[in-house]
PDB file of C-alpha atoms in Angstrom:
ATOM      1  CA  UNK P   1      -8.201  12.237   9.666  1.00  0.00           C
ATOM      2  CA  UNK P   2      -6.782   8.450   8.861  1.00  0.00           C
ATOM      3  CA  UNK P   3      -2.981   8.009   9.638  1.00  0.00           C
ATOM      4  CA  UNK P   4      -1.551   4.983   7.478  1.00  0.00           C
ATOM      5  CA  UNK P   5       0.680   2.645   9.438  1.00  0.00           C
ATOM      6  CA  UNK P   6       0.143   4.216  12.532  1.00  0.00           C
ATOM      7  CA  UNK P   7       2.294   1.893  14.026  1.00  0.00           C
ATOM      8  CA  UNK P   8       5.424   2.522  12.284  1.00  0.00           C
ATOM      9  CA  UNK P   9       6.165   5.414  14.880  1.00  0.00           C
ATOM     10  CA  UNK P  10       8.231   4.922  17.784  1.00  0.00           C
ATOM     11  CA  UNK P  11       6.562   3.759  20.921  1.00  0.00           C
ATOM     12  CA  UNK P  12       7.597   7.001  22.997  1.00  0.00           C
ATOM     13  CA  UNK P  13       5.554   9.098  19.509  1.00  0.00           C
ATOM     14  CA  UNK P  14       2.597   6.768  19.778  1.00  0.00           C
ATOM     15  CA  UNK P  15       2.072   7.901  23.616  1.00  0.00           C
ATOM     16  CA  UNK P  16       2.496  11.300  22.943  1.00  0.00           C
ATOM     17  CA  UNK P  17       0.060  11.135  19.713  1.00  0.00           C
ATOM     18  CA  UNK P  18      -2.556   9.279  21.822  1.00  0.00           C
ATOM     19  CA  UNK P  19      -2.563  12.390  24.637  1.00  0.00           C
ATOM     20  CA  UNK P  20      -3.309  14.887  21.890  1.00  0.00           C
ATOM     21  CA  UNK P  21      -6.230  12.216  20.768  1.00  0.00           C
ATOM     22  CA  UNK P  22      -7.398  11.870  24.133  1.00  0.00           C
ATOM     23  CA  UNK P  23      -7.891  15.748  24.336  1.00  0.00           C
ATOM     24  CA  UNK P  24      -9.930  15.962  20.954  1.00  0.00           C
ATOM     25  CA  UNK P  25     -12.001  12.709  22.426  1.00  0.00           C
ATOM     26  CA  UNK P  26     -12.573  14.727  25.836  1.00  0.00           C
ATOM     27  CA  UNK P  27     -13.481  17.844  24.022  1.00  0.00           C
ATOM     28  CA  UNK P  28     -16.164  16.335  21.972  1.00  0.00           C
ATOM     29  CA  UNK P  29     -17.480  14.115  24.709  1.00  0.00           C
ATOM     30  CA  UNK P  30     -17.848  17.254  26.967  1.00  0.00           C
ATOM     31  CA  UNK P  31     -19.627  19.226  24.152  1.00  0.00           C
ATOM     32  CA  UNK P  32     -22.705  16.652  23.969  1.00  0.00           C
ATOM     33  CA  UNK P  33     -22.928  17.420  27.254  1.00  0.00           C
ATOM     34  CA  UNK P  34     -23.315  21.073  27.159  1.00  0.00           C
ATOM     35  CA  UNK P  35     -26.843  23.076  27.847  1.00  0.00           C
ATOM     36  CA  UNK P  36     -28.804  23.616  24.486  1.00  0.00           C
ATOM     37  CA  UNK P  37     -27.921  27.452  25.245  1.00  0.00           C
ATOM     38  CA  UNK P  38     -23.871  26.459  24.526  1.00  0.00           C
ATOM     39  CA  UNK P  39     -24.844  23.912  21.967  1.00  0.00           C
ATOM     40  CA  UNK P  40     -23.533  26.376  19.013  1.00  0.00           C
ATOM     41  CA  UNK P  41     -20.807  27.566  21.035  1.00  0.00           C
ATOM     42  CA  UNK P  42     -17.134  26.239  19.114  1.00  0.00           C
ATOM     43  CA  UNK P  43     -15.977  22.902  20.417  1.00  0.00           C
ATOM     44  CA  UNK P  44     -12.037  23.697  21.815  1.00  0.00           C
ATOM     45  CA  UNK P  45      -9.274  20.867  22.429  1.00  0.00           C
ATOM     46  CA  UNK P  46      -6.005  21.466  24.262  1.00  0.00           C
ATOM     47  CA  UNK P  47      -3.399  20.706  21.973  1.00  0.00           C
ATOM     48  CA  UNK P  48       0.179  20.788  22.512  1.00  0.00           C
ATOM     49  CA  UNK P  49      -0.772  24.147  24.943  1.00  0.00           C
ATOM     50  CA  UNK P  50      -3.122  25.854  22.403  1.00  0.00           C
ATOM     51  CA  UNK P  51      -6.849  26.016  22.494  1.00  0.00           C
ATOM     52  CA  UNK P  52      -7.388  24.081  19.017  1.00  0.00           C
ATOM     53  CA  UNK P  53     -11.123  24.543  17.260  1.00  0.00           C
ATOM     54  CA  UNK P  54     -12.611  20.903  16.529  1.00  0.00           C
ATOM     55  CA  UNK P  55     -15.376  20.385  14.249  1.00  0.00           C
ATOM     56  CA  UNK P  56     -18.487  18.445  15.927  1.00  0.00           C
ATOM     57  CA  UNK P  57     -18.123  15.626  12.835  1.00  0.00           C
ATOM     58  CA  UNK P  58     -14.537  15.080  13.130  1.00  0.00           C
ATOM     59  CA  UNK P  59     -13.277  11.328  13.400  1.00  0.00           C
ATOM     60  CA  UNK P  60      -9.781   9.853  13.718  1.00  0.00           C
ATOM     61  CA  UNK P  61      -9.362   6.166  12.014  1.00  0.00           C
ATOM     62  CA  UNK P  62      -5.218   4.138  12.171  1.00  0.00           C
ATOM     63  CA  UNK P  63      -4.720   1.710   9.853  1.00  0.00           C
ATOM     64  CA  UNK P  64      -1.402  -0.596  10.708  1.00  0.00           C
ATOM     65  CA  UNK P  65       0.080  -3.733   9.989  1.00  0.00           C
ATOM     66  CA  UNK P  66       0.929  -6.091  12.676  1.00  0.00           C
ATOM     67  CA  UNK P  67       3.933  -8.482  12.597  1.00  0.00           C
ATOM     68  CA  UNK P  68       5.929  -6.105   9.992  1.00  0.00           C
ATOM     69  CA  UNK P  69       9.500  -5.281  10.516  1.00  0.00           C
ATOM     70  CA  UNK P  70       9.978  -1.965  11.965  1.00  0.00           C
ATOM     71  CA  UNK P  71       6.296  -1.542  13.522  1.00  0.00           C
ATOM     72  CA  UNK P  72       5.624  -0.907  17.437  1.00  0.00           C
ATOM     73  CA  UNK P  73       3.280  -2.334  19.470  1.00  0.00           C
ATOM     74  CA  UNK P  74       0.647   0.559  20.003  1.00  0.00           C
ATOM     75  CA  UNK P  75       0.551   1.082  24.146  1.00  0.00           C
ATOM     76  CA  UNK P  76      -2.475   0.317  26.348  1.00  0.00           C
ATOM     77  CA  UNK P  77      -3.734   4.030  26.895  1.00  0.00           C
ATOM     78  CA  UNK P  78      -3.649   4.401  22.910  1.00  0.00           C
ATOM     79  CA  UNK P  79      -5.587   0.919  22.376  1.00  0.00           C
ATOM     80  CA  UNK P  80      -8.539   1.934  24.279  1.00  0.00           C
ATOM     81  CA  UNK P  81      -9.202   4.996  22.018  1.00  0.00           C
ATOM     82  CA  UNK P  82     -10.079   2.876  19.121  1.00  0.00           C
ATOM     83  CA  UNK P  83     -11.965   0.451  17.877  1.00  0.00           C
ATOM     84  CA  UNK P  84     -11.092  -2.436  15.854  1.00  0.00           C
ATOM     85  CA  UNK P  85     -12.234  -3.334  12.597  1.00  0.00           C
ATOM     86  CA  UNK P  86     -11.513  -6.461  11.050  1.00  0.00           C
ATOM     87  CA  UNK P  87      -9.957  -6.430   7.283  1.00  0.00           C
ATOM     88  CA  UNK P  88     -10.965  -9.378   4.721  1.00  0.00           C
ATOM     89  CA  UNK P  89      -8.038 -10.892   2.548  1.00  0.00           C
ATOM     90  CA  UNK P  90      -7.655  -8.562  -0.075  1.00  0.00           C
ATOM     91  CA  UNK P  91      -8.008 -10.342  -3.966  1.00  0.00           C
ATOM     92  CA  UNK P  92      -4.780 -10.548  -4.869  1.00  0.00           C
ATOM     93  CA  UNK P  93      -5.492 -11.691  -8.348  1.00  0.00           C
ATOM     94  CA  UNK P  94      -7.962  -9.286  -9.589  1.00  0.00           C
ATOM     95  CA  UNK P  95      -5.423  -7.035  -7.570  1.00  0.00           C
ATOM     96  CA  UNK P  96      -2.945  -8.187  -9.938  1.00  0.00           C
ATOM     97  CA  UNK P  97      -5.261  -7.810 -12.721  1.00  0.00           C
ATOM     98  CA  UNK P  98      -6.652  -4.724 -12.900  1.00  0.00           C
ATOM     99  CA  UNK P  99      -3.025  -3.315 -12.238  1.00  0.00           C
ATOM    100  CA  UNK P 100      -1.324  -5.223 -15.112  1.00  0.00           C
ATOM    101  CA  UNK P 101      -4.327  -4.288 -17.445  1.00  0.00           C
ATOM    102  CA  UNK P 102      -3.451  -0.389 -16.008  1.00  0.00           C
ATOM    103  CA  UNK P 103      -0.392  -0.610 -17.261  1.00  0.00           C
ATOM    104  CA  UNK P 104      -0.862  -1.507 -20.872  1.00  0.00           C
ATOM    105  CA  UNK P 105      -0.753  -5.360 -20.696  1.00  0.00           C
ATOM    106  CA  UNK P 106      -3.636  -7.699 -22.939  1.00  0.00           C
ATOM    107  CA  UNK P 107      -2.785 -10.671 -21.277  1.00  0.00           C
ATOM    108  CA  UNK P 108      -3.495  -9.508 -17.919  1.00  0.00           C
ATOM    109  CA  UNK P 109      -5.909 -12.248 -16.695  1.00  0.00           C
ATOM    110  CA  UNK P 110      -3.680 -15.080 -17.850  1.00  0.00           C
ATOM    111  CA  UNK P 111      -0.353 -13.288 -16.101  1.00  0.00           C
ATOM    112  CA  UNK P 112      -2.348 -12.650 -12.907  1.00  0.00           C
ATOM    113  CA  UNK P 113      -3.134 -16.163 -12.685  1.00  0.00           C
ATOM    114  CA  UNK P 114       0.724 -16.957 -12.604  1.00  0.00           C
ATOM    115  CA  UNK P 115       2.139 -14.203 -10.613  1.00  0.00           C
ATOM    116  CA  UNK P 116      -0.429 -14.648  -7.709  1.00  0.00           C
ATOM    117  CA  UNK P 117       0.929 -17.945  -7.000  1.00  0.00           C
ATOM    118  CA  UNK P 118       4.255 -17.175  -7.755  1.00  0.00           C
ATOM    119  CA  UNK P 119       4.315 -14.919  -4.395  1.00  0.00           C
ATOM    120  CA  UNK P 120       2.265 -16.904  -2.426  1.00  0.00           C
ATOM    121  CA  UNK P 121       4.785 -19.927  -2.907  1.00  0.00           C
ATOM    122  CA  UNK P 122       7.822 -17.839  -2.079  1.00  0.00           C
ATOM    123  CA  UNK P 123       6.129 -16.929   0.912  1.00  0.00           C
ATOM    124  CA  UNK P 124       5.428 -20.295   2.116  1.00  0.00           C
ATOM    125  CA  UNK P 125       8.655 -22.274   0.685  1.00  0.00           C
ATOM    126  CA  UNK P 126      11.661 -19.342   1.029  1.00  0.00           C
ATOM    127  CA  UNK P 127      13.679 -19.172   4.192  1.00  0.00           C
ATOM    128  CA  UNK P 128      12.076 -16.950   6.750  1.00  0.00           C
ATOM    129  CA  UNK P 129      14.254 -13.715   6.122  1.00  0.00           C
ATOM    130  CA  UNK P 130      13.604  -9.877   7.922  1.00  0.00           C
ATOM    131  CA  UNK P 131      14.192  -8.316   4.671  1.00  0.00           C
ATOM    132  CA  UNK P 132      11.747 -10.658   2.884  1.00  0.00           C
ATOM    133  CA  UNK P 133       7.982  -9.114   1.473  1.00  0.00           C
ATOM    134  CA  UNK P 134       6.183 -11.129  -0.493  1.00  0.00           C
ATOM    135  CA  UNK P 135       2.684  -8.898   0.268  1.00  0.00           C
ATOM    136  CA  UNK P 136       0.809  -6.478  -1.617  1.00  0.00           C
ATOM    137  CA  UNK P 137       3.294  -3.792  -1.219  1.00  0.00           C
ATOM    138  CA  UNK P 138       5.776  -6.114  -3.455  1.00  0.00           C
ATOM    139  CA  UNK P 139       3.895  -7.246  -6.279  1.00  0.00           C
ATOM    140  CA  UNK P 140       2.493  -3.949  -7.012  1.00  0.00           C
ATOM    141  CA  UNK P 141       6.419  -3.157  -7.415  1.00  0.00           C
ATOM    142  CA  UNK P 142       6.433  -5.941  -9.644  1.00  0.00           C
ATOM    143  CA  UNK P 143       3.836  -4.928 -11.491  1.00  0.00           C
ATOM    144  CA  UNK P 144       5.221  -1.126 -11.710  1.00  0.00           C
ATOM    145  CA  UNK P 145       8.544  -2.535 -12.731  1.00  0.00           C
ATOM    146  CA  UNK P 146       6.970  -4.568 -15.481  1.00  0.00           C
ATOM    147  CA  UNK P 147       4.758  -1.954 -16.856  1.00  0.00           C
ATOM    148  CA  UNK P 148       7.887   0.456 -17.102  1.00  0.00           C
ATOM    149  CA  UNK P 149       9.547  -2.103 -18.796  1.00  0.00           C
ATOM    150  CA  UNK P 150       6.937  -2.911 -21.175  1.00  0.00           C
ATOM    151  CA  UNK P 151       6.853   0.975 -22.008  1.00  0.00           C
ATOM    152  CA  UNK P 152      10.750   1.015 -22.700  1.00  0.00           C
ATOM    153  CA  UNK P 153      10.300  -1.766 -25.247  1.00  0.00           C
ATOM    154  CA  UNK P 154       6.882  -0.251 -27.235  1.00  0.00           C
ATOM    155  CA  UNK P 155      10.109   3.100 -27.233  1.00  0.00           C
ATOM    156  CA  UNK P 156      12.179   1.169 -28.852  1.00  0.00           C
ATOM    157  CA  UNK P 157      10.303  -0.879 -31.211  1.00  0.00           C
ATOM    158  CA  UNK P 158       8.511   2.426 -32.400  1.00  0.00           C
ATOM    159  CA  UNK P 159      11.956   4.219 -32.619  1.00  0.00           C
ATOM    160  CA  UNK P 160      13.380   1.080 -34.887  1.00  0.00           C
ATOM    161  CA  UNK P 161       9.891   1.541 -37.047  1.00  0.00           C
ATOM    162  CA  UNK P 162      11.164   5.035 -37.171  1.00  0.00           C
ATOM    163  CA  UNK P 163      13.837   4.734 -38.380  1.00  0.00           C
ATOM    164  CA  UNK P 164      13.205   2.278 -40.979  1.00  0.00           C
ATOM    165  CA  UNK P 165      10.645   4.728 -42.469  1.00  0.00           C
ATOM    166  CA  UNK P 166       7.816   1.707 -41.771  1.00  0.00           C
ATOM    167  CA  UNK P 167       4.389   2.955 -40.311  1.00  0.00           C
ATOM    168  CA  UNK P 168       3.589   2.559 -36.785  1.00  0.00           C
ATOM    169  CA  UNK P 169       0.976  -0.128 -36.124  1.00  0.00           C
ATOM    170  CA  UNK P 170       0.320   0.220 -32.462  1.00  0.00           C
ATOM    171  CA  UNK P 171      -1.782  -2.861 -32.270  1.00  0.00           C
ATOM    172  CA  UNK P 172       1.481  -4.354 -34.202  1.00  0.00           C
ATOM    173  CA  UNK P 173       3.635  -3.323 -32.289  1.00  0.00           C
ATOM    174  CA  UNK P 174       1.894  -4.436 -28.697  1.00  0.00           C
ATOM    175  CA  UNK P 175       1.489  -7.775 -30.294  1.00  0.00           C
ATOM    176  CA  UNK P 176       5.180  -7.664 -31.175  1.00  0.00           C
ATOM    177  CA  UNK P 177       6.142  -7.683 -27.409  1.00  0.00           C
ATOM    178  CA  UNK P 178       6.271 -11.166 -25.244  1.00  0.00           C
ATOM    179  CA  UNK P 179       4.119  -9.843 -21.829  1.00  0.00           C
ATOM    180  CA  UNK P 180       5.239 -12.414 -20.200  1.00  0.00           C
ATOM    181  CA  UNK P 181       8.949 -12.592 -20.791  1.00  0.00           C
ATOM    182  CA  UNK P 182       8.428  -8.779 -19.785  1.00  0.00           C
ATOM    183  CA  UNK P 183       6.554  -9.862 -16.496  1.00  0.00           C
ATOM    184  CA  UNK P 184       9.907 -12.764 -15.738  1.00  0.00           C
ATOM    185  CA  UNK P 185      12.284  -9.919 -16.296  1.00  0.00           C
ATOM    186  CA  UNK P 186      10.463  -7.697 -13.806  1.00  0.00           C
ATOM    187  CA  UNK P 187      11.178 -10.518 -11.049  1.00  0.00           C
ATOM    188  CA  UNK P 188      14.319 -11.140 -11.990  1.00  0.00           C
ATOM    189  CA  UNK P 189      15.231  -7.349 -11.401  1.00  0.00           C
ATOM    190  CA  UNK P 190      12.564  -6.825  -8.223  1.00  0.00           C
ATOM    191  CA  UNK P 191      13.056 -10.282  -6.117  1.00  0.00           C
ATOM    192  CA  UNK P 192      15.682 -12.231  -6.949  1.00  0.00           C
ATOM    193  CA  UNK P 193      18.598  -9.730  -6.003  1.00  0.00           C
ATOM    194  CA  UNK P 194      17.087  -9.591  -2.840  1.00  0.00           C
ATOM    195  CA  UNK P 195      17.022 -13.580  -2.031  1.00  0.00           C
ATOM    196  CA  UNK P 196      19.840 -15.251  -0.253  1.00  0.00           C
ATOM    197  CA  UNK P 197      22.329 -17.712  -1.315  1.00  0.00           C
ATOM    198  CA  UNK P 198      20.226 -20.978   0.072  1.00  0.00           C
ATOM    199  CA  UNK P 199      17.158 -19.660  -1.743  1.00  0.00           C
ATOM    200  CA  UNK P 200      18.192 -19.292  -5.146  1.00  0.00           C
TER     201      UNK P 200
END
C-alpha cells in the first residue's frame, strides 16, 4: 500500500498507524523464519485485536512533504520502519507543458516557458506568508483554471458561430482565442486574491 502525505495526520494517528505497521513488519519477519514444513502456512498480523492474513509480497511505502503547513513531524518509533528515498526536482516546465498541451492549448511550450518563472519568482520575491503555495500543487490549479477557461470561450465563440448561421471552423476558432491572455486571467483569478496588501 502507499499512503500520500503521510504526514498530514496528527502526531497521536501517526503512533498508532506505526504499531499496526510494526505488527505486519513482525509478522513477515517471523514467517522467513519458519521451518520449510510451515513455509505455506498463511502469514497472520495482529491488527487492531484481529488475526489479519498478510500476503508474503506485501510492502508499505509514505510519501510526505516536509516544511508544509499543517504536516507533523513523523515520531522516532515510526522513522525507523522506513527507509528513505531521496526525490529529484521535479521538471516543472515540461510539467507545465505537457499539462497546458492536455488541456487544449498550441502554444504550450512558449506559455510554459513564462509561467515556470512566474512561480518561481513569487516564491523567492513575495512576503513569506502561511497561506502562500507557489509548488506543484498550485500551478497545476493554474493550469486547470486556464484550461476551463479556455473551454468556456471555444462555448461561446461556437455558440456566436451558431447563431450567426456561419460554419464552425475548429482550427478557426482555436486560433481565434489569445492563450495567453487566457493563461493571465487564470492568475488573476487563482493567485492574486490570495496575496496580501504589501505584495500586490
Amino acid at each position: 500500500g502507499c499512503f500520500d502525505e503521510f504526514n498530514r495526520l496528527e502526531e497521536r494517528q501517526l503512533s498508532a498507524v506505526s504499531q499496526e505497521i510494526q505488527s505486519i513488519q513482525v509478522a513477515l519477519k517471523d514467517a522467513t523464519k519458519r521451518p520449510p514444513e510451515r513455509a505455506k502456512e498463511p502469514i497472520m498480523a495482529d491488527i487492531m485485536g484481529k488475526s489479519i492474513p498478510v500476503h508474503p509480497d506485501v510492502g508499505i511505502f509514505i510519501t510526505m512533504n516536509p516544511g508544509y503547513a499543517g504536516r507533523s513531524n513523523l515520531p522516532d518509533n515510526l522513522k525507523k520502519l522506513f527507509r528513505n528515498l531521496a526525490m529529484t526536482q521535479p521538471d516543472r516546465q515540461l510539467i507545465a507543458q505537457v499539462m497546458l498541451f492536455s488541456q487544449g492549448f498550441r502554444s504550450a511550450e512558449m506559455l510554459a516557458r513564462k509561467i515556470v518563472p512566474l512561480f518561481i519568482l513569487c516564491k523567492e520575491q513575495l512576503s513569506a506568508q502561511s497561506h502562500y503555495d507557489f509548488g506543484l500543487r498550485s500551478l497545476k490549479a493554474v493550469l486547470v483554471t486556464a484550461g476551463n477557461l479556455k473551454r468556456e470561450r471555444l462555448d461561446e465563440i461556437r455558440k456566436e458561430l451558431t447563431a450567426k448561421g456561419e460554419p464552425i471552423d475548429d482550427a478557426k476558432v482555436a486560433a481565434m482565442i489569445d492563450e495567453q491572455e487566457v493563461v493571465i486571467q487564470s492568475v488573476s483569478q487563482s493567485m492574486i486574491p490570495k496575496l496580501v496588501a504589501d505584495d500586490i
